[in-house]
Amino acid sequence: AAGMAAPTMEERKACWGARDEFWQCLDSHGDDAAKCEKLRRAFESRCPQQWVKHFDKRRDFLKYKKKLETEGFHPSEAAGKS
């Protein structure tokens, strides 16, 4: 592990490629991580740990955003159900 050294362009491309393959796998399997374990491992081995954490958060955020866009956000309804 290179520690905190900035990855080279090649390493970044490898990392992004692994991330995209992993995310595509998740997308096509309804986020069933078990089906994408190999790609997850490749993603983790090709990306700095810091980045893996960042991308995981980013994916959660993007999914949340998409959910809001498709389902809409209705705070009054949600509040009424409690």
Short mmCIF file of C-alpha atoms in Angstrom, two decimals:
data_model
loop_
_atom_site.label_atom_id
_atom_site.label_comp_id
_atom_site.label_asym_id
_atom_site.label_seq_id
_atom_site.Cartn_x
_atom_site.Cartn_y
_atom_site.Cartn_z
CA ALA A 1 0.00 0.00 0.00
CA ALA A 2 1.34 3.40 -0.97
CA GLY A 3 -0.09 4.98 2.17
CA MET A 4 -1.25 8.53 1.59
CA ALA A 5 0.69 9.05 -1.65
CA ALA A 6 -1.50 10.30 -4.48
CA PRO A 7 -2.26 7.54 -6.97
CA THR A 8 -0.92 7.87 -10.50
CA MET A 9 -3.24 8.46 -13.45
CA GLU A 10 -3.05 4.74 -14.27
CA GLU A 11 -3.98 3.80 -10.72
CA ARG A 12 -6.86 6.26 -10.71
CA LYS A 13 -8.19 4.82 -13.97
CA ALA A 14 -7.92 1.29 -12.57
CA CYS A 15 -9.74 2.40 -9.43
CA TRP A 16 -12.54 4.17 -11.30
CA GLY A 17 -12.92 1.23 -13.68
CA ALA A 18 -13.23 -1.19 -10.78
CA ARG A 19 -15.71 1.10 -9.05
CA ASP A 20 -17.84 1.44 -12.19
CA GLU A 21 -17.92 -2.33 -12.72
CA PHE A 22 -18.86 -2.89 -9.10
CA TRP A 23 -21.60 -0.23 -9.22
CA GLN A 24 -22.97 -1.62 -12.49
CA CYS A 25 -23.11 -5.03 -10.88
CA LEU A 26 -24.99 -3.62 -7.89
CA ASP A 27 -27.37 -1.79 -10.20
CA SER A 28 -28.18 -4.92 -12.18
CA HIS A 29 -28.63 -7.06 -9.05
CA GLY A 30 -30.76 -4.65 -7.02
CA ASP A 31 -27.83 -3.81 -4.73
CA ASP A 32 -27.26 -7.43 -3.77
CA ALA A 33 -23.63 -7.05 -2.67
CA ALA A 34 -23.20 -10.81 -2.29
CA LYS A 35 -23.56 -11.22 -6.06
CA CYS A 36 -20.82 -8.64 -6.63
CA GLU A 37 -18.28 -9.82 -4.07
CA LYS A 38 -15.48 -10.42 -6.60
CA LEU A 39 -15.93 -6.96 -8.08
CA ARG A 40 -16.08 -5.46 -4.59
CA ARG A 41 -12.74 -7.06 -3.76
CA ALA A 42 -11.22 -5.78 -7.01
CA PHE A 43 -12.59 -2.31 -6.22
CA GLU A 44 -11.08 -2.41 -2.72
CA SER A 45 -7.72 -3.69 -3.94
CA ARG A 46 -7.41 -1.10 -6.72
CA CYS A 47 -8.53 1.97 -4.79
CA PRO A 48 -7.02 3.68 -1.76
CA GLN A 49 -9.02 2.86 1.39
CA GLN A 50 -9.93 6.55 1.70
CA TRP A 51 -11.51 6.49 -1.75
CA VAL A 52 -13.45 3.30 -1.10
CA LYS A 53 -15.07 4.99 1.91
CA HIS A 54 -15.76 8.11 -0.12
CA PHE A 55 -17.31 6.19 -3.03
CA ASP A 56 -19.46 4.09 -0.69
CA LYS A 57 -20.86 7.28 0.87
CA ARG A 58 -21.27 8.81 -2.57
CA ARG A 59 -23.23 5.81 -3.82
CA ASP A 60 -25.55 5.93 -0.82
CA PHE A 61 -26.08 9.63 -1.41
CA LEU A 62 -26.79 9.17 -5.12
CA LYS A 63 -29.26 6.36 -4.40
CA TYR A 64 -31.00 8.52 -1.80
CA LYS A 65 -31.16 11.43 -4.23
CA LYS A 66 -32.58 9.23 -6.99
CA LYS A 67 -35.15 7.84 -4.59
CA LEU A 68 -36.28 11.36 -3.70
CA GLU A 69 -36.51 12.25 -7.38
CA THR A 70 -38.55 9.19 -8.32
CA GLU A 71 -40.77 8.93 -5.24
CA GLY A 72 -40.82 12.56 -4.24
CA PHE A 73 -40.44 13.78 -0.70
CA HIS A 74 -43.58 14.19 1.36
CA PRO A 75 -42.64 15.28 4.88
CA SER A 76 -46.24 15.92 5.96
CA GLU A 77 -47.30 12.36 5.02
CA ALA A 78 -44.26 10.87 6.76
CA ALA A 79 -45.00 12.89 9.88
CA GLY A 80 -48.64 11.84 9.87
CA LYS A 81 -47.75 8.14 9.89
CA SER A 82 -45.74 8.21 13.12
#
